[in-house]
Amino acid sequence: MPDYATLAPSAPWRELRTTRADWDDADPAALESMLVSAHLIRAFEEKVLELAGHGLVHGPAHSAVGQEGGAVGSAALMRAGDQINGSHRAHHQFLAKSIRYIAPDGLLPAAEFSSAIRGLAKRSLAEILGLAQGFCRGRGGSMHLRWAEAGNLGTNAIVGGGVPLAAGAAWAHKRAGKGDVAFAYFGDGAVNIGSVLETMNIAAAWKLPLCFFIENNRYAVSTHVEEATAEPRLSARGSAFAIPAWKVDGMDPLAVYLATKEAMELMRNGGGPAIIEADVYRYFHQNGPLPGSAFGYRDKAEEAAWRARDPLDRLASEMEQRQIIGSLGVAALRERALGLMADVAAELVEQVDGKNRIKPALWPDEGFRDHGIRGDLSEFARTRTEELETFGGAIDGSAKFIEAVANVMQRRMATDDRIVIMGEDVHRLKGGTNGATRGLAAAFPDRVLGTPISEAAFTGLGGGIAMDGRYIPVVEFMYPDFMWVAADQVFNQIGKARHMFGGDIDVPLVLRTKVAMGTGYGSQHSMDPAGIFATSPGWRIVAPSTPFDYVGLMNSALRCKDPVLVIEHVDLYNSTGPAPIDDLDYFIPLGKAKVVRQGTAMTILTYLAMVRPVLEAVERLGVDAEIIDLRSLDRAGLDWQTIEASIRKTGNVLVVEQGARGTSYGGLLAAEIQNRCFDWLDQPIQRVHGGEASPSISKVLEAAACARPADIERGLRQAMADQGRPLG
């Protein structure tokens, strides 16, 4: 018979319940302010549901009627520097934090609402209606609410998607050392998602001041929490990561307040993250003005039982018992809140022929459609740009490519203490798996962060740091295929953030990765990511082919206020070429291609590790080809002035890339050339690319899957033969 020892969790997990003494001891001013906030939020949500019922909310109306206790109880102790984000159901949290920002000294139940409160209500409602006056100029709607000034980082339509971003804000707070904290609000549906659990782990390991606030409203749309997990006490997740956790009745605002007070003390004093689980109940269906019982997954008795525990009534009742407010005062507050929302709605909605409609002048102009997908690059107004041919400094003509990668990062981190690097093993192995971060961990130990194997968490954390705005994250994917693991953070969050939140937010993030074709690492470690990233609005893409270009393009990537993918290639790491010896401060502009060989018979467009073999093949065959190293690959970064000038001259185009046909960048490029340059083409665009299959482990099959020198030669011969000028 074996011996057993009962193991205890490393961190406390407690349920907090208020007592009569807690209510007696509560600060009357805090109770008053929570009551006012709760009534403002309730009136706001009811107006949203009313307008949704009239068909005036385009898209979902995820109301939080019934869940106000969690929002006002947790926001009541927040200060201006604290930050929050939330999920698709987050009007109440957004408003609670914003009200706290506007009125840090609290609100009085009998006082008239200030113009700032009225402005908040109007801008919030305008956003939900999709109007230009909204916080995100109508682009965010109900699910994407952001007001950075008030500490609202942005709510999120991807369940659990905002949690890693909040960790980035928490990292920035810890780095800044001012004692501010971050809150990530999410529900029972998100608590089992991988990125959420990954973020709990990394927040605990790094002791980030982040509160994981779980609103357990018991239903993910219609699926009951007990159907989704064997442990429906969701705060139990804290025990797995040594995170202190509190479980409270979210219908009791004071219980939430007291748990938040304890969690904030822990976080502000360097104790790391906290979990608060608040049991709440949404009175209505997932979306819209009908109760869940109308859809058959809840019964009316359950709904009535929860309504009998209404957080607004609980708060008012306890205050009345202590003569802080009377029933008439509560009724008057309710009427003022309803009146405020009626006034605000009347400024946005009008009646025409007996029907309500949005006032037409308030809609965004259609010309605003694409504004703000990327920034305007005004941050480069006073930079010094160079090309190798114009560079006046000393040049090492046979510098190793990988040394240029490490050297420019060393220089930038020494001159800009905002830069932080993160990724798997970047702090070990003499500079990561390839030496790209050589020497950086020793020089900047607090800014070179070796992460757990959790691409979703650390990529989103980097995105949150970028959106916070105080620091510049450089995230490394050991292999580009790992982008699929972090796809939500890469494409739904980081890539879309600037546009989604109204076009004003900067997202200064650099994502480094390497193409590893030819290394034998197989189908899941070898892809060229350019074609995938080029389809995602918001990302800029650079692909340097020489050490000199790498320095200038990395400097530009780090200066840019948009997210930039920097693609490297293992074939280039040990190659040699020209690199600056002591001047690492120049820029190569984003969106500037380079003609690396002049010619008149053919335009060859290529990038990265294919530039050198293309040059060699052209010289070997004696083709009068003009070779353009694209360098910038995103849709906004293509140098059409250089490309079109060459095509006008040659009338003949060959696109050369190494990677697989299915995820091809060249296909996108060829289609765009066809649309723009059709009248100048003498024949169809030719292409050289890899096979349909991803590279596999077998050396022979891997070589066959990638475009090789022989494929380049065949492409050159075919393009010239089709032009009636066959090569010998």
Tab-separated table of C-alpha atoms in Angstrom, residues 236-519:
chain	number	residue	atom	x	y	z
A	236	ALA	CA	-9.889	27.074	-9.147
A	237	ARG	CA	-7.691	27.750	-12.174
A	238	GLY	CA	-5.519	29.889	-9.948
A	239	SER	CA	-4.238	26.870	-8.044
A	240	ALA	CA	-2.630	25.487	-11.212
A	241	PHE	CA	-0.488	28.592	-11.617
A	242	ALA	CA	0.072	29.651	-7.985
A	243	ILE	CA	-2.174	32.693	-8.462
A	244	PRO	CA	-4.148	33.839	-5.389
A	245	ALA	CA	-7.860	33.634	-6.165
A	246	TRP	CA	-11.067	35.017	-4.722
A	247	LYS	CA	-14.576	33.731	-5.376
A	248	VAL	CA	-17.381	36.217	-4.656
A	249	ASP	CA	-21.071	36.799	-5.205
A	250	GLY	CA	-21.089	39.275	-8.085
A	251	MET	CA	-24.649	40.287	-7.232
A	252	ASP	CA	-23.171	41.793	-4.056
A	253	PRO	CA	-21.170	44.864	-5.180
A	254	LEU	CA	-19.522	45.235	-1.774
A	255	ALA	CA	-18.176	41.674	-1.917
A	256	VAL	CA	-16.590	42.486	-5.273
A	257	TYR	CA	-15.249	45.742	-3.865
A	258	LEU	CA	-13.621	44.014	-0.883
A	259	ALA	CA	-12.097	41.225	-2.983
A	260	THR	CA	-10.762	43.816	-5.410
A	261	LYS	CA	-9.271	45.800	-2.553
A	262	GLU	CA	-7.321	42.755	-1.389
A	263	ALA	CA	-6.276	41.809	-4.927
A	264	MET	CA	-5.102	45.346	-5.667
A	265	GLU	CA	-3.003	45.435	-2.505
A	266	LEU	CA	-1.321	42.232	-3.646
A	267	MET	CA	-0.713	43.476	-7.192
A	268	ARG	CA	0.421	47.002	-6.312
A	269	ASN	CA	2.973	45.606	-3.862
A	270	GLY	CA	4.681	43.328	-6.382
A	271	GLY	CA	2.877	40.124	-5.465
A	272	GLY	CA	1.991	39.248	-9.038
A	273	PRO	CA	-1.396	38.457	-10.571
A	274	ALA	CA	-4.744	37.726	-8.954
A	275	ILE	CA	-7.958	36.003	-9.972
A	276	ILE	CA	-11.418	37.193	-8.977
A	277	GLU	CA	-14.404	35.066	-9.933
A	278	ALA	CA	-17.706	36.916	-9.604
A	279	ASP	CA	-20.904	34.892	-9.894
A	280	VAL	CA	-23.250	37.084	-11.940
A	281	TYR	CA	-26.216	36.639	-14.232
A	282	ARG	CA	-27.118	38.242	-17.525
A	283	TYR	CA	-30.835	38.852	-17.553
A	284	PHE	CA	-31.115	38.712	-21.321
A	285	HIS	CA	-30.005	36.384	-24.082
A	286	GLN	CA	-26.483	36.468	-25.472
A	287	ASN	CA	-27.597	39.241	-27.805
A	288	GLY	CA	-30.676	41.423	-27.947
A	289	PRO	CA	-33.678	42.328	-25.782
A	290	LEU	CA	-35.175	38.857	-25.150
A	291	PRO	CA	-34.489	36.686	-22.075
A	292	GLY	CA	-32.703	33.356	-22.349
A	293	SER	CA	-35.943	31.527	-21.587
A	294	ALA	CA	-37.308	32.713	-24.920
A	295	PHE	CA	-34.714	30.467	-26.561
A	296	GLY	CA	-35.368	27.439	-24.369
A	297	TYR	CA	-32.049	27.014	-22.599
A	298	ARG	CA	-33.146	28.709	-19.349
A	299	ASP	CA	-36.444	28.598	-17.502
A	300	LYS	CA	-38.352	31.541	-16.115
A	301	ALA	CA	-38.038	30.355	-12.535
A	302	GLU	CA	-34.248	30.503	-12.733
A	303	GLU	CA	-34.375	33.954	-14.259
A	304	ALA	CA	-36.798	35.198	-11.594
A	305	ALA	CA	-34.581	33.849	-8.804
A	306	TRP	CA	-31.576	35.743	-10.075
A	307	ARG	CA	-33.582	38.909	-10.700
A	308	ALA	CA	-34.657	38.782	-7.074
A	309	ARG	CA	-30.967	39.222	-6.218
A	310	ASP	CA	-30.500	42.295	-8.420
A	311	PRO	CA	-27.212	44.068	-7.572
A	312	LEU	CA	-28.783	47.534	-7.795
A	313	ASP	CA	-31.531	46.530	-5.365
A	314	ARG	CA	-29.027	44.887	-3.010
A	315	LEU	CA	-26.883	47.988	-2.902
A	316	ALA	CA	-29.843	50.332	-2.414
A	317	SER	CA	-31.422	48.133	0.263
A	318	GLU	CA	-28.248	47.987	2.349
A	319	MET	CA	-27.808	51.748	2.011
A	320	GLU	CA	-31.419	52.408	2.990
A	321	GLN	CA	-31.028	50.234	6.094
A	322	ARG	CA	-28.108	52.424	7.111
A	323	GLN	CA	-29.938	55.658	6.215
A	324	ILE	CA	-27.363	56.597	3.585
A	325	ILE	CA	-30.170	57.074	1.080
A	326	GLY	CA	-33.943	56.761	1.073
A	327	SER	CA	-36.236	54.986	-1.342
A	328	LEU	CA	-37.295	58.300	-2.854
A	329	GLY	CA	-33.652	59.174	-3.469
A	330	VAL	CA	-33.100	55.853	-5.248
A	331	ALA	CA	-36.221	56.403	-7.376
A	332	ALA	CA	-35.081	59.925	-8.245
A	333	LEU	CA	-31.633	58.637	-9.241
A	334	ARG	CA	-33.250	56.043	-11.482
A	335	GLU	CA	-35.370	58.693	-13.194
A	336	ARG	CA	-32.387	60.997	-13.762
A	337	ALA	CA	-30.393	58.150	-15.283
A	338	LEU	CA	-33.260	57.247	-17.599
A	339	GLY	CA	-33.715	60.906	-18.492
A	340	LEU	CA	-30.038	61.272	-19.340
A	341	MET	CA	-30.186	58.350	-21.737
A	342	ALA	CA	-33.402	59.620	-23.309
A	343	ASP	CA	-31.726	62.995	-23.916
A	344	VAL	CA	-28.592	61.408	-25.344
A	345	ALA	CA	-30.533	59.084	-27.635
A	346	ALA	CA	-32.611	62.016	-28.895
A	347	GLU	CA	-29.397	63.662	-30.092
A	348	LEU	CA	-28.584	60.612	-32.208
A	349	VAL	CA	-31.986	59.299	-33.299
A	350	GLU	CA	-34.941	61.010	-34.928
A	351	GLN	CA	-38.476	60.082	-35.963
A	352	VAL	CA	-39.488	60.260	-39.598
A	353	ASP	CA	-42.990	59.195	-40.633
A	354	GLY	CA	-43.504	57.585	-37.255
A	355	LYS	CA	-40.355	55.482	-37.470
A	356	ASN	CA	-37.080	55.881	-35.605
A	357	ARG	CA	-33.896	56.251	-37.586
A	358	ILE	CA	-30.302	57.328	-37.059
A	359	LYS	CA	-29.794	60.974	-37.971
A	360	PRO	CA	-28.177	60.658	-41.426
A	361	ALA	CA	-25.552	63.365	-40.813
A	362	LEU	CA	-24.032	61.301	-38.003
A	363	TRP	CA	-22.906	58.342	-40.097
A	364	PRO	CA	-19.187	58.129	-40.932
A	365	ASP	CA	-18.270	59.175	-44.438
A	366	GLU	CA	-17.673	56.217	-46.756
A	367	GLY	CA	-14.290	57.699	-47.579
A	368	PHE	CA	-13.255	56.813	-44.033
A	369	ARG	CA	-13.432	53.109	-44.915
A	370	ASP	CA	-9.708	52.376	-45.238
A	371	HIS	CA	-8.340	55.286	-43.231
A	372	GLY	CA	-5.948	54.207	-40.520
A	373	ILE	CA	-5.266	50.633	-41.605
A	374	ARG	CA	-1.655	51.719	-41.242
A	375	GLY	CA	-0.016	54.918	-40.079
A	376	ASP	CA	1.194	57.666	-42.400
A	377	LEU	CA	4.908	57.083	-41.639
A	378	SER	CA	5.310	60.675	-40.484
A	379	GLU	CA	7.634	59.306	-37.797
A	380	PHE	CA	10.297	59.069	-40.531
A	381	ALA	CA	10.201	62.777	-41.428
A	382	ARG	CA	13.676	63.556	-40.095
A	383	THR	CA	15.491	60.263	-40.504
A	384	ARG	CA	18.729	59.778	-42.428
A	385	THR	CA	18.247	57.317	-45.245
A	386	GLU	CA	21.070	55.526	-46.995
A	387	GLU	CA	21.767	52.972	-49.685
A	388	LEU	CA	25.036	51.089	-49.918
A	389	GLU	CA	26.017	53.153	-52.946
A	390	THR	CA	25.592	56.472	-51.069
A	391	PHE	CA	26.879	55.377	-47.666
A	392	GLY	CA	29.888	57.391	-46.502
A	393	GLY	CA	30.923	55.272	-43.532
A	394	ALA	CA	33.330	52.371	-43.315
A	395	ILE	CA	32.099	49.098	-44.826
A	396	ASP	CA	33.107	45.524	-44.109
A	397	GLY	CA	32.616	43.850	-47.464
A	398	SER	CA	32.436	40.334	-46.087
A	399	ALA	CA	30.449	40.728	-42.882
A	400	LYS	CA	28.367	37.823	-41.638
A	401	PHE	CA	24.641	38.430	-41.997
A	402	ILE	CA	23.822	37.067	-38.523
A	403	GLU	CA	26.327	39.441	-36.940
A	404	ALA	CA	24.565	42.407	-38.536
A	405	VAL	CA	21.298	41.148	-37.009
A	406	ALA	CA	22.789	41.056	-33.504
A	407	ASN	CA	24.832	44.245	-33.915
A	408	VAL	CA	21.944	46.479	-34.951
A	409	MET	CA	19.803	45.220	-32.067
A	410	GLN	CA	22.706	45.872	-29.680
A	411	ARG	CA	22.946	49.427	-30.979
A	412	ARG	CA	19.235	50.134	-30.820
A	413	MET	CA	18.794	48.725	-27.322
A	414	ALA	CA	21.758	50.782	-26.115
A	415	THR	CA	20.260	53.990	-27.506
A	416	ASP	CA	16.559	53.347	-26.761
A	417	ASP	CA	15.607	51.841	-23.417
A	418	ARG	CA	12.025	51.356	-24.589
A	419	ILE	CA	12.970	48.298	-26.662
A	420	VAL	CA	12.306	44.881	-25.134
A	421	ILE	CA	12.893	41.508	-26.802
A	422	MET	CA	10.891	38.383	-26.054
A	423	GLY	CA	10.690	34.875	-27.407
A	424	GLU	CA	11.656	31.300	-26.753
A	425	ASP	CA	15.346	30.875	-25.820
A	426	VAL	CA	16.314	34.397	-26.881
A	427	HIS	CA	18.194	34.787	-23.588
A	428	ARG	CA	20.158	31.537	-23.874
A	429	LEU	CA	22.289	29.542	-26.343
A	430	LYS	CA	24.632	32.448	-27.088
A	431	GLY	CA	21.889	34.464	-28.741
A	432	GLY	CA	18.946	32.178	-29.324
A	433	THR	CA	18.920	29.283	-31.741
A	434	ASN	CA	20.833	31.182	-34.451
A	435	GLY	CA	22.769	33.880	-32.619
A	436	ALA	CA	20.427	36.716	-33.566
A	437	THR	CA	20.320	37.985	-29.968
A	438	ARG	CA	23.996	37.381	-29.212
A	439	GLY	CA	25.212	39.440	-26.261
A	440	LEU	CA	21.887	41.123	-25.618
A	441	ALA	CA	20.853	39.199	-22.510
A	442	ALA	CA	24.161	40.023	-20.806
A	443	ALA	CA	23.946	43.700	-21.729
A	444	PHE	CA	20.216	44.166	-21.068
A	445	PRO	CA	19.121	41.359	-18.722
A	446	ASP	CA	15.823	43.001	-17.790
A	447	ARG	CA	14.849	43.620	-21.424
A	448	VAL	CA	15.612	40.257	-23.019
A	449	LEU	CA	12.811	37.964	-21.897
A	450	GLY	CA	12.949	34.238	-22.463
A	451	THR	CA	9.331	33.150	-22.647
A	452	PRO	CA	7.495	29.915	-21.964
A	453	ILE	CA	6.487	27.954	-25.054
A	454	SER	CA	3.257	29.874	-25.474
A	455	GLU	CA	3.141	31.821	-28.732
A	456	ALA	CA	-0.398	33.057	-28.214
A	457	ALA	CA	0.402	34.478	-24.787
A	458	PHE	CA	3.741	36.131	-25.474
A	459	THR	CA	2.694	37.453	-28.880
A	460	GLY	CA	-0.434	38.987	-27.376
A	461	LEU	CA	1.613	40.260	-24.461
A	462	GLY	CA	3.865	41.996	-26.988
A	463	GLY	CA	0.797	43.435	-28.677
A	464	GLY	CA	-0.448	44.774	-25.364
A	465	ILE	CA	2.916	46.399	-24.685
A	466	ALA	CA	2.797	48.050	-28.107
A	467	MET	CA	-0.754	49.338	-27.633
A	468	ASP	CA	0.136	50.661	-24.186
A	469	GLY	CA	2.610	52.886	-26.015
A	470	ARG	CA	5.450	53.213	-23.507
A	471	TYR	CA	7.666	50.433	-24.826
A	472	ILE	CA	8.593	48.819	-28.145
A	473	PRO	CA	8.375	45.018	-28.155
A	474	VAL	CA	10.424	42.834	-30.493
A	475	VAL	CA	8.814	39.398	-30.593
A	476	GLU	CA	10.655	36.429	-32.069
A	477	PHE	CA	8.967	33.419	-33.618
A	478	MET	CA	11.564	30.681	-33.707
A	479	TYR	CA	9.876	29.499	-36.925
A	480	PRO	CA	7.239	31.312	-38.977
A	481	ASP	CA	4.849	28.339	-38.977
A	482	PHE	CA	4.248	29.121	-35.312
A	483	MET	CA	2.177	32.097	-36.415
A	484	TRP	CA	-0.742	29.675	-36.730
A	485	VAL	CA	-0.478	28.935	-33.006
A	486	ALA	CA	-0.721	32.673	-32.313
A	487	ALA	CA	-2.959	33.511	-35.272
A	488	ASP	CA	-5.638	35.291	-33.245
A	489	GLN	CA	-3.116	37.638	-31.668
A	490	VAL	CA	-1.195	38.165	-34.918
A	491	PHE	CA	-4.097	38.792	-37.257
A	492	ASN	CA	-7.271	39.507	-35.255
A	493	GLN	CA	-5.630	41.608	-32.576
A	494	ILE	CA	-2.311	43.209	-33.543
A	495	GLY	CA	-2.974	43.522	-37.280
A	496	LYS	CA	-6.484	44.961	-36.929
A	497	ALA	CA	-6.076	47.126	-33.830
A	498	ARG	CA	-5.233	50.471	-35.415
A	499	HIS	CA	-8.107	50.386	-37.880
A	500	MET	CA	-10.628	48.693	-35.579
A	501	PHE	CA	-10.211	51.277	-32.838
A	502	GLY	CA	-10.716	54.254	-35.123
A	503	GLY	CA	-7.371	54.706	-36.885
A	504	ASP	CA	-5.603	56.615	-34.114
A	505	ILE	CA	-3.894	53.916	-32.056
A	506	ASP	CA	-0.220	53.166	-32.703
A	507	VAL	CA	0.979	49.544	-32.589
A	508	PRO	CA	4.796	49.743	-32.663
A	509	LEU	CA	5.695	46.046	-32.625
A	510	VAL	CA	8.397	44.164	-34.520
A	511	LEU	CA	7.916	40.448	-35.184
A	512	ARG	CA	11.095	38.646	-36.261
A	513	THR	CA	11.096	35.198	-37.804
A	514	LYS	CA	13.231	33.065	-40.094
A	515	VAL	CA	12.484	30.959	-43.163
A	516	ALA	CA	14.154	27.593	-42.561
A	517	MET	CA	13.752	25.844	-45.917
A	518	GLY	CA	16.610	23.454	-46.516
A	519	THR	CA	17.329	22.669	-42.871
